[in-house]
């Protein structure tokens, strides 16, 4: 089956005024969720990929798109992504009309990085079996092969402090991440952040 990305705002959303750049971000992020699903980088309905909307949409305010909590990544679409602030509040009527909500516990680590790292417009977090296995080893990612060696100097580590990242843990997490784009959350999973979705 061939899937075509709709780069123009569909007619069904015409009663929800939307900047074209927001629609572009929605399409690209939804496509990213589908790619993660295709690759098997999913854990049922859990985990998130968050994307900050560009300033052309928000006039500089920090606003984000996130998957609705309760849907599998394969069910995420450009129009059912939720538009939220750093506290996880829904920001527009399209999101308020959406019966699905934000997973506040899951968004905490994303919000911490989005709030304090101006370069981190996109944050991806996974619990893949392979990723968790590496996160559970004392030595972390062994850079003894062609693939992992390409990540030399790019990987940070954060010790496990509990199932979810709490507010008081945030400064330690940010200090451990520093300016690196990749973070291994020990005994937990993997995280990547960067200035764009790509
Ligand atoms: Zn996690």
Coordinates of C-alpha atoms and ligand atoms in Angstrom, one line a residue:
X1 CA 0.0 0.0 0.0
X2 CA 1.3 3.4 -0.9
X3 CA 0.8 6.2 1.7
X4 CA 0.9 9.8 0.5
X5 CA 1.7 12.6 3.0
X6 CA -1.0 15.3 2.7
X7 CA 1.0 18.6 2.9
X8 CA -2.1 20.8 2.6
X9 CA -4.5 21.2 5.5
X10 CA -7.4 18.8 4.9
X11 CA -11.0 20.2 4.5
X12 CA -12.2 18.5 7.7
X13 CA -9.9 20.8 9.7
X14 CA -11.0 24.0 8.0
X15 CA -13.0 25.0 11.1
X16 CA -9.8 24.8 13.1
X17 CA -7.7 27.7 11.9
X18 CA -4.1 26.5 11.7
X19 CA -0.8 28.0 10.4
X20 CA 0.5 26.0 7.5
X21 CA 3.8 25.5 9.3
X22 CA 1.9 23.8 12.1
X23 CA 0.3 21.4 9.6
X24 CA 3.8 20.7 8.2
X25 CA 5.1 19.9 11.7
X26 CA 2.0 17.7 12.4
X27 CA 2.5 15.7 9.1
X28 CA 6.2 15.2 9.7
X29 CA 5.8 14.2 13.4
X30 CA 2.9 11.8 12.6
X31 CA 5.1 10.3 9.8
X32 CA 7.9 9.9 12.4
X33 CA 5.5 8.0 14.8
X34 CA 4.6 5.7 11.9
X35 CA 8.2 5.1 11.1
X36 CA 8.9 4.2 14.7
X37 CA 5.9 1.8 14.6
X38 CA 7.2 0.2 11.4
X39 CA 10.6 -0.3 13.0
X40 CA 9.1 -1.8 16.1
X41 CA 10.4 1.0 18.4
X42 CA 7.2 1.0 20.4
X43 CA 6.0 -0.2 23.7
X44 CA 2.2 -0.5 23.3
X45 CA 0.8 2.9 24.0
X46 CA 3.8 4.2 26.0
X47 CA 6.6 6.6 25.2
X48 CA 6.6 9.9 23.3
X49 CA 8.2 11.8 20.5
X50 CA 7.7 15.6 21.1
X51 CA 8.3 18.4 18.7
X52 CA 8.4 22.1 19.4
X53 CA 6.3 24.1 17.0
X54 CA 8.3 26.8 15.1
X55 CA 8.2 30.4 16.2
X56 CA 6.3 31.3 13.0
X57 CA 3.4 29.4 14.6
X58 CA 3.8 30.4 18.2
X59 CA 5.5 33.8 18.1
X60 CA 8.2 32.4 20.3
X61 CA 6.1 30.7 22.9
X62 CA 7.1 27.1 23.8
X63 CA 4.3 24.9 22.4
X64 CA 4.6 21.3 21.5
X65 CA 3.0 18.4 19.6
X66 CA 2.7 15.0 21.4
X67 CA 1.0 11.7 20.8
X68 CA -2.4 11.2 22.4
X69 CA -2.0 8.8 25.4
X70 CA -3.9 5.6 24.6
X71 CA -3.2 5.3 20.9
X72 CA -0.5 3.1 19.4
X73 CA 2.1 4.8 17.3
X74 CA 0.5 3.3 14.3
X75 CA -2.7 5.1 15.1
X76 CA -1.1 8.6 15.4
X77 CA -2.2 11.1 12.7
X78 CA -1.4 14.7 11.9
X79 CA -4.8 15.8 13.1
X80 CA -4.9 13.8 16.3
X81 CA -1.6 15.0 17.7
X82 CA -2.1 17.2 20.8
X83 CA -0.8 20.7 20.9
X84 CA 0.3 21.5 24.5
X85 CA 2.4 23.8 26.7
X86 CA 5.3 22.9 29.0
X87 CA 2.8 21.9 31.7
X88 CA 1.0 19.5 29.3
X89 CA -2.1 21.6 29.0
X90 CA -4.0 21.4 25.7
X91 CA -3.8 24.7 23.8
X92 CA -6.3 24.6 21.0
X93 CA -9.8 23.5 20.2
X94 CA -8.6 20.7 18.0
X95 CA -6.8 19.2 21.0
X96 CA -9.6 20.0 23.5
X97 CA -12.0 18.2 21.2
X98 CA -9.7 15.2 21.2
X99 CA -11.0 12.6 23.6
X100 CA -7.4 11.4 24.3
X101 CA -5.2 13.1 26.8
X102 CA -1.5 13.7 27.6
X103 CA 0.4 11.2 29.8
X104 CA 1.7 13.7 32.4
X105 CA 4.3 11.2 33.8
X106 CA 5.6 10.4 30.4
X107 CA 5.9 14.1 29.3
X108 CA 7.9 15.2 32.4
X109 CA 11.3 14.3 31.1
X110 CA 10.4 15.8 27.7
X111 CA 9.2 19.0 29.3
X112 CA 12.4 19.3 31.4
X113 CA 14.6 19.1 28.3
X114 CA 12.4 21.3 26.2
X115 CA 12.3 23.9 28.9
X116 CA 16.0 24.2 29.6
X117 CA 17.7 23.2 26.4
X118 CA 17.0 25.8 23.6
X119 CA 18.5 23.5 21.0
X120 CA 16.2 20.6 21.9
X121 CA 13.2 21.2 19.6
X122 CA 12.6 17.5 19.3
X123 CA 12.9 14.8 22.0
X124 CA 12.5 11.1 21.4
X125 CA 12.3 8.5 24.1
X126 CA 12.0 4.7 23.7
X127 CA 11.8 1.5 25.7
X128 CA 12.9 -0.9 23.1
X129 CA 14.0 -4.3 24.4
X130 CA 17.5 -3.8 22.9
X131 CA 17.8 -0.3 24.2
X132 CA 16.7 -1.2 27.7
X133 CA 19.1 -4.2 27.7
X134 CA 22.0 -1.8 27.0
X135 CA 20.7 0.7 29.6
X136 CA 20.8 -2.2 32.1
X137 CA 24.5 -3.0 31.6
X138 CA 27.0 -1.4 34.0
X139 CA 29.3 -0.4 31.1
X140 CA 26.5 1.1 29.0
X141 CA 27.0 1.3 25.3
X142 CA 30.1 -0.7 24.3
X143 CA 31.8 1.4 21.6
X144 CA 33.7 -1.6 20.2
X145 CA 31.9 -1.9 16.8
X146 CA 31.4 0.1 13.6
X147 CA 27.9 1.2 14.6
X148 CA 28.3 2.4 18.2
X149 CA 31.7 3.8 17.5
X150 CA 30.0 6.5 15.4
X151 CA 28.3 7.7 18.6
X152 CA 31.6 8.3 20.3
X153 CA 31.4 11.3 22.6
X154 CA 27.7 11.8 21.9
X155 CA 26.2 9.6 24.6
X156 CA 25.4 10.8 28.1
X157 CA 24.2 8.7 31.1
X158 CA 21.7 9.4 33.9
X159 CA 21.3 7.0 36.9
X160 CA 17.9 5.5 37.7
X161 CA 16.0 7.4 40.4
X162 CA 12.5 6.0 40.0
X163 CA 9.9 5.0 37.4
X164 CA 9.2 8.6 36.4
X165 CA 11.4 11.7 36.4
X166 CA 10.4 14.0 39.2
X167 CA 10.9 17.8 39.4
X168 CA 13.7 17.5 41.9
X169 CA 15.5 15.1 39.6
X170 CA 15.4 17.5 36.7
X171 CA 18.6 19.5 37.5
X172 CA 20.6 16.2 37.8
X173 CA 19.2 14.9 34.5
X174 CA 20.0 18.1 32.7
X175 CA 23.5 18.3 34.1
X176 CA 24.1 14.7 33.0
X177 CA 22.8 15.3 29.5
X178 CA 24.8 18.5 29.1
X179 CA 25.1 19.3 25.4
X180 CA 25.0 15.7 24.2
X181 CA 22.3 14.6 21.8
X182 CA 21.9 11.1 23.2
X183 CA 21.0 10.0 26.7
X184 CA 21.0 6.5 28.2
X185 CA 18.6 6.4 31.1
X186 CA 20.1 3.6 33.2
X187 CA 17.8 0.7 33.8
X188 CA 15.1 2.5 31.9
X189 CA 15.5 3.4 28.2
X190 CA 17.0 5.6 25.5
X191 CA 16.5 9.3 24.7
X192 CA 17.6 11.5 21.8
X193 CA 17.2 15.2 21.3
X194 CA 18.0 17.7 18.6
X195 CA 17.1 20.9 16.9
X196 CA 14.9 19.3 14.3
X197 CA 12.9 16.1 13.8
X198 CA 15.5 14.9 11.4
Ligands
LIG1 ZN1 10.6 6.0 29.8

